[in-house]
Amino acid sequence: MSDRRIEKMSTSIPGLDTILHGGLPRGGIYIVQGMPGSGKTILGNQLCFSHAAGGGKALYVTLLAETHGRMLSHISQLGFFDEAKIPDGVSYLSAFRILETEGLKGLTDALRREIRARRVDLLILDGLVSAEETAGTPREFKKFINELQIQADLADCTMVLLTSAAADQSFASAEHTMVDGLIEIQRQMRGRRSERLLQVHKLRGSDFVSGLHAFQVTDDGVIVHPRIEALLTDASAVGTGGGPRVLTGVPTLDKMLGGGLSLRSTTLVLGSAGTGKSTLGLHFLGAEDEPGLYLSFNETPPELMMKAKTLGLPVAGMMESGRTEVLWQQATDGVFDEVATQLLHRVHAGKIRRVFIDGLDDFGGMTGDPERTRPVLTALSNRLSVLGATTIATSEIDLSGVLPAQPLAGLFVRGLSPFAENIVVMRYAALDADLHRLIAVLKARESAIDLRFRHFTIEPDGIRIDIDSERARLTLTEIARRHSGYREASDLLRPPTATPLATGDGS
């Protein structure tokens, strides 16, 4: 293998070069395989125009595909298309007639002539399956692939072969074993939504990011979103703490936390709908004059601004000035890796010090894989810490409310516990026709915390938590007293007394 093979040809496709660790090794031959409609043709054309934009020369060859006029009509609507690059930078050749009349040898000779005549250093061959069908024997097809490899090496021309595949097709075919790289594009259904995924199965002469990566076709062309957890493997190098406490904006909660949150820590706030989780986030983002970011999956930026102004919270002015940013994403129409990358980029670019993620369930659900949720959120939390951000994230629990003598019943945090150093719970307690809001700190690393429930209300100026636990104690005690089978409230804290043995005469 010559030294030039070590050099990389950038694909200039967002995210793909990251997965390929810089691009495709030059002079190699690669297969891109996928079901019809998966995006192979757009990917191939985007490679050509991106290559031409960098000064290279690309040739797009079709075998029994749609006409060039029809294909160009479709891709001309995409952002990467540049008509000025045709034909000097990007040229097109329909070679099916050659394949049909002269066979694989005629096709090989034609490709060799075109590469030399046009000084092409990137060749896209669309329709490899037609060449395979033309081959009389598997041996003849293997010889064709070998001839392409020789030509790619001699001309220093990178070749990408596009081919359709059945959903159950294995990767043990001759062409798969002979080529330098194999990339698969898949389409999967997630509920009623179709999702594109890309996977690199092999890449000779280079490492790559393994696994499935989200793949989109947008108005600008193909965008690939590398698996975020695969890019954040070094994120745990920096721990929390080592600085002043971070205030939440709610003084009593700071006292319950032992003086506030640890610097660069992540806090999980558990609560049912309407308990005040979003309001707590607005308090947190406006507690200090620090750049912050609100990631929302439900309330839009105008709705959040209205809420902050109605409560008269300092964050309203910070949102108007841009000191606090709002990143809004519909959970039903997002790609987790894309949103996570945007979040990290904005935290890094804006030197964000406070992050509030409102809707961890929606965020994690975007992965489409429950087993992936915990590790990917943990990796994201670690990277936010490395970037210097202190994070609060919310997770919704059901509306069952507090059970008698079991105020923590129904809380399931096993899967999310590694994500957060601190855990706060906000619950409803129903008493007659009244709903009482209660708050408690369940966990706070490196802090002497107050483990008692406190009663709180949401007033016109925001959250107000009782300075002591008395009202919360009375509420929980009364709920327990009224529940059948429980002793009087005054007896709840007393140890049980021995029951006298009955006498034989029934006295």
Short mmCIF file of C-alpha atoms in Angstrom, two decimals:
data_model
loop_
_atom_site.label_atom_id
_atom_site.label_comp_id
_atom_site.label_asym_id
_atom_site.label_seq_id
_atom_site.Cartn_x
_atom_site.Cartn_y
_atom_site.Cartn_z
CA MET A 1 0.00 0.00 0.00
CA SER A 2 1.43 3.37 -1.00
CA ASP A 3 1.82 6.25 1.44
CA ARG A 4 -0.91 8.26 -0.25
CA ARG A 5 -3.45 5.68 0.97
CA ILE A 6 -2.94 7.05 4.48
CA GLU A 7 -4.16 10.47 3.34
CA LYS A 8 -7.84 11.18 3.89
CA MET A 9 -10.34 12.57 1.40
CA SER A 10 -12.82 14.70 3.31
CA THR A 11 -16.44 13.96 2.50
CA SER A 12 -17.43 17.47 3.66
CA ILE A 13 -20.69 15.92 4.86
CA PRO A 14 -21.53 17.18 8.36
CA GLY A 15 -20.90 14.44 10.90
CA LEU A 16 -19.67 11.81 8.44
CA ASP A 17 -16.03 12.91 8.60
CA THR A 18 -16.27 12.69 12.39
CA ILE A 19 -17.39 9.07 12.15
CA LEU A 20 -14.68 8.32 9.57
CA HIS A 21 -12.00 10.10 11.65
CA GLY A 22 -11.34 12.67 8.95
CA GLY A 23 -12.76 11.10 5.80
CA LEU A 24 -12.16 8.20 3.42
CA PRO A 25 -8.56 7.00 2.86
CA ARG A 26 -7.63 8.22 -0.64
CA GLY A 27 -7.38 5.79 -3.51
CA GLY A 28 -9.61 3.23 -1.84
CA ILE A 29 -12.81 1.62 -3.05
CA TYR A 30 -15.91 1.72 -0.84
CA ILE A 31 -19.44 0.35 -0.93
CA VAL A 32 -22.45 2.30 0.32
CA GLN A 33 -25.34 -0.10 0.65
CA GLY A 34 -28.97 0.57 1.51
CA MET A 35 -32.59 -0.08 0.74
CA PRO A 36 -34.23 1.91 -2.09
CA GLY A 37 -35.15 5.38 -0.87
CA SER A 38 -32.60 5.37 1.94
CA GLY A 39 -30.65 8.32 0.48
CA LYS A 40 -27.77 6.72 -1.44
CA THR A 41 -28.18 8.83 -4.58
CA ILE A 42 -28.30 12.08 -2.62
CA LEU A 43 -25.25 11.00 -0.62
CA GLY A 44 -23.33 10.16 -3.80
CA ASN A 45 -24.15 13.48 -5.48
CA GLN A 46 -23.33 15.42 -2.34
CA LEU A 47 -19.93 13.73 -2.24
CA CYS A 48 -19.35 14.86 -5.84
CA PHE A 49 -20.32 18.51 -5.37
CA SER A 50 -18.50 18.79 -2.05
CA HIS A 51 -15.39 17.35 -3.67
CA ALA A 52 -15.65 19.75 -6.62
CA ALA A 53 -16.11 22.69 -4.25
CA GLY A 54 -12.69 21.83 -2.81
CA GLY A 55 -11.05 21.84 -6.24
CA GLY A 56 -11.38 18.16 -7.07
CA LYS A 57 -12.95 16.45 -10.09
CA ALA A 58 -15.77 13.96 -9.69
CA LEU A 59 -17.50 11.58 -12.09
CA TYR A 60 -20.97 10.17 -11.36
CA VAL A 61 -21.66 6.99 -13.34
CA THR A 62 -25.13 5.43 -13.46
CA LEU A 63 -26.09 1.85 -14.33
CA LEU A 64 -29.81 1.34 -14.99
CA ALA A 65 -30.86 4.27 -12.79
CA GLU A 66 -33.14 7.24 -13.36
CA THR A 67 -32.14 9.59 -16.19
CA HIS A 68 -29.56 12.26 -15.39
CA GLY A 69 -32.05 15.00 -16.20
CA ARG A 70 -34.55 13.60 -13.71
CA MET A 71 -31.88 13.05 -11.06
CA LEU A 72 -30.47 16.57 -11.44
CA SER A 73 -33.97 17.99 -11.25
CA HIS A 74 -34.38 16.38 -7.84
CA ILE A 75 -30.99 17.26 -6.34
CA SER A 76 -31.04 20.82 -7.71
CA GLN A 77 -33.41 21.67 -4.85
CA LEU A 78 -30.75 20.79 -2.26
CA GLY A 79 -28.30 23.24 -0.77
CA PHE A 80 -25.12 21.48 -1.90
CA PHE A 81 -26.05 21.63 -5.61
CA ASP A 82 -24.03 24.10 -7.70
CA GLU A 83 -24.80 24.12 -11.42
CA ALA A 84 -21.59 26.04 -12.12
CA LYS A 85 -19.60 22.93 -11.18
CA ILE A 86 -21.07 20.98 -14.13
CA PRO A 87 -19.31 19.64 -16.20
CA ASP A 88 -15.77 20.71 -15.23
CA GLY A 89 -16.02 19.82 -11.53
CA VAL A 90 -18.80 17.23 -11.65
CA SER A 91 -19.58 15.21 -14.77
CA TYR A 92 -22.13 12.49 -15.45
CA LEU A 93 -21.95 9.29 -17.51
CA SER A 94 -24.69 6.77 -18.24
CA ALA A 95 -22.88 3.45 -18.73
CA PHE A 96 -25.72 0.93 -18.78
CA ARG A 97 -25.64 0.59 -22.59
CA ILE A 98 -21.91 -0.13 -22.40
CA LEU A 99 -22.50 -2.73 -19.67
CA GLU A 100 -25.31 -4.35 -21.67
CA THR A 101 -23.40 -4.56 -24.95
CA GLU A 102 -19.77 -4.98 -23.86
CA GLY A 103 -20.10 -6.55 -20.43
CA LEU A 104 -17.97 -5.92 -17.37
CA LYS A 105 -14.75 -5.65 -19.39
CA GLY A 106 -16.25 -2.93 -21.57
CA LEU A 107 -17.45 -1.08 -18.45
CA THR A 108 -14.01 -1.34 -16.85
CA ASP A 109 -12.33 0.00 -19.99
CA ALA A 110 -14.83 2.87 -20.25
CA LEU A 111 -14.28 3.88 -16.62
CA ARG A 112 -10.50 3.79 -17.13
CA ARG A 113 -10.77 6.06 -20.18
CA GLU A 114 -13.09 8.55 -18.45
CA ILE A 115 -10.90 8.75 -15.34
CA ARG A 116 -7.83 9.52 -17.43
CA ALA A 117 -9.53 11.90 -19.86
CA ARG A 118 -11.29 13.95 -17.17
CA ARG A 119 -8.51 13.57 -14.56
CA VAL A 120 -11.08 12.34 -12.10
CA ASP A 121 -10.05 11.71 -8.49
CA LEU A 122 -13.51 10.75 -7.18
CA LEU A 123 -15.76 8.22 -8.93
CA ILE A 124 -19.30 7.40 -7.85
CA LEU A 125 -20.74 4.24 -9.45
CA ASP A 126 -24.50 4.12 -8.89
CA GLY A 127 -26.04 0.68 -9.47
CA LEU A 128 -23.42 -1.93 -8.55
CA VAL A 129 -26.18 -4.52 -8.39
CA SER A 130 -26.57 -4.24 -12.19
CA ALA A 131 -22.90 -5.06 -12.66
CA GLU A 132 -23.25 -8.07 -10.37
CA GLU A 133 -26.27 -9.31 -12.33
CA THR A 134 -24.30 -8.98 -15.59
CA ALA A 135 -21.43 -11.12 -14.31
CA GLY A 136 -21.65 -14.69 -15.56
CA THR A 137 -20.08 -16.12 -12.41
CA PRO A 138 -19.08 -14.91 -8.93
CA ARG A 139 -15.48 -15.23 -10.08
CA GLU A 140 -16.10 -12.79 -12.94
CA PHE A 141 -17.65 -10.28 -10.56
CA LYS A 142 -14.73 -10.58 -8.15
CA LYS A 143 -12.39 -9.94 -11.09
CA PHE A 144 -14.37 -6.77 -11.92
CA ILE A 145 -13.99 -5.49 -8.34
CA ASN A 146 -10.29 -6.29 -8.47
CA GLU A 147 -9.89 -4.34 -11.73
CA LEU A 148 -11.55 -1.34 -10.09
CA GLN A 149 -9.16 -1.58 -7.14
CA ILE A 150 -6.15 -1.59 -9.47
CA GLN A 151 -7.47 1.43 -11.35
CA ALA A 152 -8.27 3.30 -8.12
CA ASP A 153 -4.72 2.76 -6.88
CA LEU A 154 -3.00 3.65 -10.17
CA ALA A 155 -5.03 6.80 -10.77
CA ASP A 156 -5.20 7.81 -7.09
CA CYS A 157 -8.97 7.90 -7.59
CA THR A 158 -11.29 7.23 -4.66
CA MET A 159 -14.28 5.12 -5.72
CA VAL A 160 -17.65 4.84 -4.00
CA LEU A 161 -19.99 2.11 -5.23
CA LEU A 162 -23.70 2.53 -4.46
CA THR A 163 -25.85 -0.57 -4.29
CA SER A 164 -29.30 -1.60 -3.15
CA ALA A 165 -29.69 -4.43 -0.69
CA ALA A 166 -32.43 -6.60 0.70
CA ALA A 167 -33.23 -6.12 4.36
CA ASP A 168 -31.86 -9.56 5.23
CA GLN A 169 -28.76 -9.45 3.02
CA SER A 170 -25.60 -10.48 4.85
CA PHE A 171 -22.17 -8.89 4.51
CA ALA A 172 -20.33 -12.01 3.42
CA SER A 173 -20.52 -11.40 -0.33
CA ALA A 174 -17.35 -11.25 -2.38
CA GLU A 175 -17.55 -7.53 -3.01
CA HIS A 176 -17.95 -6.85 0.71
CA THR A 177 -14.79 -8.74 1.61
CA MET A 178 -12.70 -7.23 -1.20
CA VAL A 179 -13.43 -3.51 -0.86
CA ASP A 180 -11.67 -1.13 1.53
CA GLY A 181 -14.79 0.05 3.28
CA LEU A 182 -18.44 -0.78 3.76
CA ILE A 183 -21.11 1.70 4.85
CA GLU A 184 -24.74 0.71 5.35
CA ILE A 185 -27.75 3.04 5.35
CA GLN A 186 -30.87 1.73 7.07
CA ARG A 187 -34.45 2.86 7.48
CA GLN A 188 -36.28 1.89 10.65
CA MET A 189 -39.74 2.61 11.96
CA ARG A 190 -40.00 4.09 15.45
CA GLY A 191 -43.70 4.13 16.20
CA ARG A 192 -45.22 5.85 13.17
CA ARG A 193 -42.03 7.70 12.36
CA SER A 194 -39.38 6.61 9.84
CA GLU A 195 -35.78 7.05 10.95
CA ARG A 196 -32.60 6.80 8.87
CA LEU A 197 -29.48 5.25 10.40
CA LEU A 198 -25.91 4.91 9.12
CA GLN A 199 -23.34 2.33 10.15
CA VAL A 200 -19.72 1.82 9.08
CA HIS A 201 -18.97 -1.90 9.03
CA LYS A 202 -15.34 -1.64 8.00
CA LEU A 203 -12.74 0.91 6.90
CA ARG A 204 -9.29 -0.38 6.05
CA GLY A 205 -6.36 1.77 7.03
CA SER A 206 -8.36 3.88 9.48
CA ASP A 207 -10.28 3.72 12.71
CA PHE A 208 -13.90 4.86 12.81
CA VAL A 209 -16.75 5.45 15.25
CA SER A 210 -18.68 2.19 15.42
CA GLY A 211 -22.38 1.65 15.98
CA LEU A 212 -25.55 3.17 14.53
CA HIS A 213 -25.64 6.91 13.84
CA ALA A 214 -28.68 9.05 13.03
CA PHE A 215 -28.79 10.12 9.38
CA GLN A 216 -31.02 12.86 7.93
CA VAL A 217 -31.78 14.20 4.47
CA THR A 218 -32.48 17.91 4.85
CA ASP A 219 -32.91 20.83 2.46
CA ASP A 220 -29.13 21.22 2.58
CA GLY A 221 -28.48 17.57 1.88
CA VAL A 222 -27.25 14.73 4.06
CA ILE A 223 -26.38 15.33 7.70
CA VAL A 224 -25.04 12.55 9.93
CA HIS A 225 -25.23 12.76 13.71
CA PRO A 226 -22.53 10.61 15.36
CA ARG A 227 -23.53 8.74 18.51
CA ILE A 228 -22.92 11.36 21.17
CA GLU A 229 -21.78 8.92 23.85
CA ALA A 230 -19.06 7.58 21.53
CA LEU A 231 -17.62 11.10 21.28
CA LEU A 232 -17.71 11.78 25.01
CA THR A 233 -15.61 8.92 26.34
CA ASP A 234 -13.20 11.30 28.11
CA ALA A 235 -15.92 13.40 29.74
CA SER A 236 -15.55 11.96 33.25
CA ALA A 237 -12.04 13.35 33.70
CA VAL A 238 -13.28 16.38 35.66
CA GLY A 239 -15.39 16.00 38.80
CA THR A 240 -17.76 18.32 40.58
CA GLY A 241 -17.00 20.66 43.47
CA GLY A 242 -13.85 22.67 43.94
CA GLY A 243 -15.50 26.09 44.09
CA PRO A 244 -18.25 28.22 45.62
CA ARG A 245 -21.74 26.79 46.01
CA VAL A 246 -24.20 27.43 43.22
CA LEU A 247 -27.45 29.01 44.41
CA THR A 248 -30.79 27.73 43.12
CA GLY A 249 -32.57 31.08 43.45
CA VAL A 250 -34.85 29.67 46.17
CA PRO A 251 -33.14 30.49 49.53
CA THR A 252 -34.83 27.80 51.63
CA LEU A 253 -33.97 25.12 49.07
CA ASP A 254 -30.34 26.25 49.22
CA LYS A 255 -30.41 25.69 52.99
CA MET A 256 -31.94 22.25 52.53
CA LEU A 257 -29.09 21.43 50.13
CA GLY A 258 -26.47 22.45 52.67
CA GLY A 259 -25.79 25.86 51.15
CA GLY A 260 -26.58 25.28 47.49
CA LEU A 261 -25.46 22.97 44.69
CA SER A 262 -21.92 21.77 44.14
CA LEU A 263 -20.18 23.52 41.29
CA ARG A 264 -20.51 21.64 37.97
CA SER A 265 -22.92 19.11 39.49
CA THR A 266 -26.11 17.74 37.94
CA THR A 267 -29.38 17.81 39.88
CA LEU A 268 -32.41 15.66 39.05
CA VAL A 269 -35.76 17.20 40.00
CA LEU A 270 -38.59 14.66 40.17
CA GLY A 271 -42.17 15.89 40.17
CA SER A 272 -45.60 15.39 38.67
CA ALA A 273 -47.20 17.89 36.30
CA GLY A 274 -47.88 21.29 37.85
CA THR A 275 -45.69 20.89 40.93
CA GLY A 276 -43.42 23.74 39.83
CA LYS A 277 -40.43 22.09 38.16
CA SER A 278 -40.25 24.62 35.31
CA THR A 279 -40.66 27.51 37.75
CA LEU A 280 -37.75 26.16 39.79
CA GLY A 281 -35.68 26.15 36.60
CA LEU A 282 -36.47 29.82 35.96
CA HIS A 283 -35.43 30.65 39.53
CA PHE A 284 -32.17 28.75 39.00
CA LEU A 285 -31.26 30.46 35.72
CA GLY A 286 -31.81 33.91 37.21
CA ALA A 287 -30.18 33.32 40.60
CA GLU A 288 -26.84 34.83 39.56
CA ASP A 289 -25.66 37.05 36.71
CA GLU A 290 -24.24 34.10 34.80
CA PRO A 291 -24.91 32.94 31.23
CA GLY A 292 -27.54 30.21 31.20
CA LEU A 293 -29.43 27.96 28.83
CA TYR A 294 -32.97 26.56 29.05
CA LEU A 295 -33.57 23.40 26.99
CA SER A 296 -37.33 22.97 26.62
CA PHE A 297 -39.36 20.20 25.03
CA ASN A 298 -42.78 21.59 25.89
CA GLU A 299 -43.02 25.33 26.50
CA THR A 300 -41.92 27.59 23.66
CA PRO A 301 -39.59 30.59 24.19
CA PRO A 302 -42.50 33.10 24.15
CA GLU A 303 -44.37 31.02 26.73
CA LEU A 304 -41.32 30.86 28.99
CA MET A 305 -40.75 34.61 28.65
CA MET A 306 -44.38 35.29 29.59
CA LYS A 307 -44.10 32.99 32.60
CA ALA A 308 -40.88 34.62 33.83
CA LYS A 309 -42.35 38.11 33.42
CA THR A 310 -45.61 37.16 35.17
CA LEU A 311 -43.63 35.91 38.18
CA GLY A 312 -41.33 38.92 38.05
CA LEU A 313 -38.23 36.71 38.08
CA PRO A 314 -34.78 38.15 37.20
CA VAL A 315 -34.38 35.60 34.42
CA ALA A 316 -36.94 37.51 32.30
CA GLY A 317 -34.50 40.37 31.75
CA MET A 318 -31.67 37.90 31.14
CA MET A 319 -33.72 36.18 28.45
CA GLU A 320 -34.47 39.50 26.77
CA SER A 321 -30.80 40.46 26.73
CA GLY A 322 -29.67 37.03 25.52
CA ARG A 323 -27.78 36.35 28.74
CA THR A 324 -30.03 33.31 29.15
CA GLU A 325 -30.63 31.36 25.93
CA VAL A 326 -33.64 29.17 25.17
CA LEU A 327 -33.24 26.07 23.02
CA TRP A 328 -36.67 24.67 22.12
CA GLN A 329 -37.15 21.28 20.51
CA GLN A 330 -40.28 19.24 19.83
CA ALA A 331 -39.59 15.82 21.29
CA THR A 332 -41.75 14.15 18.64
CA ASP A 333 -39.64 15.50 15.77
CA GLY A 334 -36.07 15.51 17.03
CA VAL A 335 -32.91 13.43 16.85
CA PHE A 336 -31.28 13.00 20.24
CA ASP A 337 -27.71 13.22 18.97
CA GLU A 338 -28.50 16.38 17.01
CA VAL A 339 -30.10 18.11 20.02
CA ALA A 340 -27.32 16.98 22.37
CA THR A 341 -24.68 18.28 19.97
CA GLN A 342 -26.49 21.64 19.69
CA LEU A 343 -26.71 21.82 23.48
CA LEU A 344 -23.00 21.15 23.98
CA HIS A 345 -22.04 23.55 21.19
CA ARG A 346 -24.05 26.40 22.68
CA VAL A 347 -22.76 25.70 26.19
CA HIS A 348 -19.20 25.79 24.89
CA ALA A 349 -19.64 28.79 22.57
CA GLY A 350 -21.58 30.88 25.09
CA LYS A 351 -19.50 29.82 28.10
CA ILE A 352 -22.76 28.77 29.71
CA ARG A 353 -22.55 28.21 33.47
CA ARG A 354 -26.16 27.20 34.21
CA VAL A 355 -28.13 24.63 32.21
CA PHE A 356 -31.76 23.70 32.81
CA ILE A 357 -33.11 20.67 30.90
CA ASP A 358 -36.89 20.69 31.22
CA GLY A 359 -38.12 17.22 30.28
CA LEU A 360 -35.52 14.52 30.71
CA ASP A 361 -38.12 11.89 29.82
CA ASP A 362 -38.76 13.53 26.43
CA PHE A 363 -35.04 14.02 25.87
CA GLY A 364 -34.06 10.44 26.71
CA GLY A 365 -37.05 9.08 24.79
CA MET A 366 -35.65 10.59 21.60
CA THR A 367 -32.91 7.93 21.60
CA GLY A 368 -35.51 5.32 20.63
CA ASP A 369 -33.65 2.77 22.75
CA PRO A 370 -34.39 2.45 26.49
CA GLU A 371 -31.12 0.63 27.09
CA ARG A 372 -29.19 3.54 25.59
CA THR A 373 -30.89 6.26 27.64
CA ARG A 374 -28.99 5.93 30.92
CA PRO A 375 -25.43 5.75 29.53
CA VAL A 376 -26.03 8.51 26.99
CA LEU A 377 -27.51 10.89 29.56
CA THR A 378 -24.67 10.11 31.97
CA ALA A 379 -22.09 10.89 29.27
CA LEU A 380 -23.90 14.15 28.48
CA SER A 381 -23.99 15.12 32.16
CA ASN A 382 -20.26 14.47 32.48
CA ARG A 383 -19.44 16.59 29.44
CA LEU A 384 -21.55 19.50 30.72
CA SER A 385 -19.54 19.28 33.94
CA VAL A 386 -16.28 19.34 31.99
CA LEU A 387 -17.49 22.46 30.18
CA GLY A 388 -18.00 24.15 33.56
CA ALA A 389 -21.81 24.06 33.66
CA THR A 390 -24.00 23.30 36.66
CA THR A 391 -27.12 21.48 35.47
CA ILE A 392 -30.66 20.91 36.71
CA ALA A 393 -32.85 18.45 34.80
CA THR A 394 -36.48 17.52 35.41
CA SER A 395 -38.20 14.17 35.18
CA GLU A 396 -41.95 13.69 35.46
CA ILE A 397 -43.57 11.24 37.89
CA ASP A 398 -47.21 10.19 38.02
CA LEU A 399 -50.03 12.05 39.75
CA SER A 400 -50.73 9.39 42.39
CA GLY A 401 -49.62 11.78 45.13
CA VAL A 402 -48.39 10.97 48.61
CA LEU A 403 -49.57 7.69 50.14
CA PRO A 404 -50.30 7.55 53.87
CA ALA A 405 -47.05 7.06 55.81
CA GLN A 406 -45.23 6.50 52.47
CA PRO A 407 -44.42 9.95 51.04
CA LEU A 408 -41.75 8.51 48.72
CA ALA A 409 -43.81 5.64 47.32
CA GLY A 410 -43.85 5.43 43.54
CA LEU A 411 -40.47 7.09 42.91
CA PHE A 412 -38.30 5.15 40.47
CA VAL A 413 -34.84 6.65 40.03
CA ARG A 414 -32.71 3.55 39.59
CA GLY A 415 -32.04 4.18 35.92
CA LEU A 416 -31.40 7.91 36.36
CA SER A 417 -29.47 7.92 39.62
CA PRO A 418 -26.02 7.71 37.95
CA PHE A 419 -26.97 10.76 35.88
CA ALA A 420 -27.20 13.09 38.89
CA GLU A 421 -25.20 13.95 42.00
CA ASN A 422 -28.27 15.54 43.59
CA ILE A 423 -31.95 14.50 43.66
CA VAL A 424 -34.89 16.73 44.66
CA VAL A 425 -38.50 15.55 44.75
CA MET A 426 -41.62 17.75 44.45
CA ARG A 427 -44.90 15.99 45.34
CA TYR A 428 -48.59 16.60 45.80
CA ALA A 429 -50.28 15.65 49.07
CA ALA A 430 -54.10 15.51 48.89
CA LEU A 431 -56.06 16.38 52.03
CA ASP A 432 -59.82 16.68 51.63
CA ALA A 433 -60.33 18.99 48.65
CA ASP A 434 -56.90 20.61 49.00
CA LEU A 435 -53.67 19.79 47.17
CA HIS A 436 -50.53 20.61 49.11
CA ARG A 437 -47.12 20.88 47.48
CA LEU A 438 -44.19 19.25 49.30
CA ILE A 439 -40.49 19.31 48.50
CA ALA A 440 -37.56 17.26 49.84
CA VAL A 441 -33.89 16.68 49.07
CA LEU A 442 -33.16 12.98 48.70
CA LYS A 443 -29.50 13.17 47.78
CA ALA A 444 -26.75 15.76 47.55
CA ARG A 445 -23.14 14.70 47.32
CA GLU A 446 -20.57 16.42 49.50
CA SER A 447 -23.34 18.19 51.43
CA ALA A 448 -24.95 17.98 54.85
CA ILE A 449 -28.58 18.02 53.69
CA ASP A 450 -31.92 18.47 55.44
CA LEU A 451 -33.89 15.29 54.71
CA ARG A 452 -37.25 16.61 55.93
CA PHE A 453 -40.17 17.47 53.66
CA ARG A 454 -41.09 21.14 53.44
CA HIS A 455 -44.39 22.66 52.42
CA PHE A 456 -44.17 25.14 49.52
CA THR A 457 -46.43 27.34 47.42
CA ILE A 458 -46.13 29.13 44.10
CA GLU A 459 -46.89 32.78 44.75
CA PRO A 460 -47.09 35.73 42.31
CA ASP A 461 -43.34 36.16 42.81
CA GLY A 462 -42.39 32.51 42.43
CA ILE A 463 -41.68 29.54 44.72
CA ARG A 464 -41.85 29.99 48.49
CA ILE A 465 -40.74 27.14 50.74
CA ASP A 466 -41.54 27.07 54.46
CA ILE A 467 -38.52 27.79 56.63
CA ASP A 468 -39.27 24.70 58.72
CA SER A 469 -40.95 21.33 58.25
CA GLU A 470 -43.85 21.85 60.64
CA ARG A 471 -46.62 22.38 58.08
CA ALA A 472 -45.39 19.45 55.99
CA ARG A 473 -45.31 17.27 59.13
CA LEU A 474 -48.86 18.21 60.09
CA THR A 475 -50.10 17.55 56.54
CA LEU A 476 -48.50 14.11 56.32
CA THR A 477 -49.60 13.20 59.84
CA GLU A 478 -53.22 14.16 59.13
CA ILE A 479 -53.23 12.12 55.92
CA ALA A 480 -51.95 9.12 57.86
CA ARG A 481 -54.48 9.67 60.69
CA ARG A 482 -57.44 9.73 58.34
CA HIS A 483 -56.39 6.61 56.53
CA SER A 484 -58.17 3.54 57.87
CA GLY A 485 -55.96 1.14 59.77
CA TYR A 486 -53.62 3.83 61.13
CA ARG A 487 -53.42 4.89 64.78
CA GLU A 488 -54.05 8.41 65.98
CA ALA A 489 -51.54 10.95 64.74
CA SER A 490 -50.19 11.48 68.26
CA ASP A 491 -49.35 7.77 68.46
CA LEU A 492 -47.51 7.50 65.15
CA LEU A 493 -44.12 8.27 66.62
CA ARG A 494 -44.60 6.19 69.77
CA PRO A 495 -43.28 2.63 69.96
CA PRO A 496 -46.00 -0.02 70.22
CA THR A 497 -46.86 -1.14 73.77
CA ALA A 498 -47.26 -4.74 74.85
CA THR A 499 -50.83 -6.09 74.73
CA PRO A 500 -51.98 -7.75 78.05
CA LEU A 501 -52.66 -11.44 77.78
CA ALA A 502 -56.35 -12.41 78.02
CA THR A 503 -57.49 -14.31 81.15
CA GLY A 504 -59.22 -17.57 80.95
CA ASP A 505 -62.58 -16.22 82.11
CA GLY A 506 -62.69 -13.56 79.41
CA SER A 507 -62.15 -10.66 81.79
#
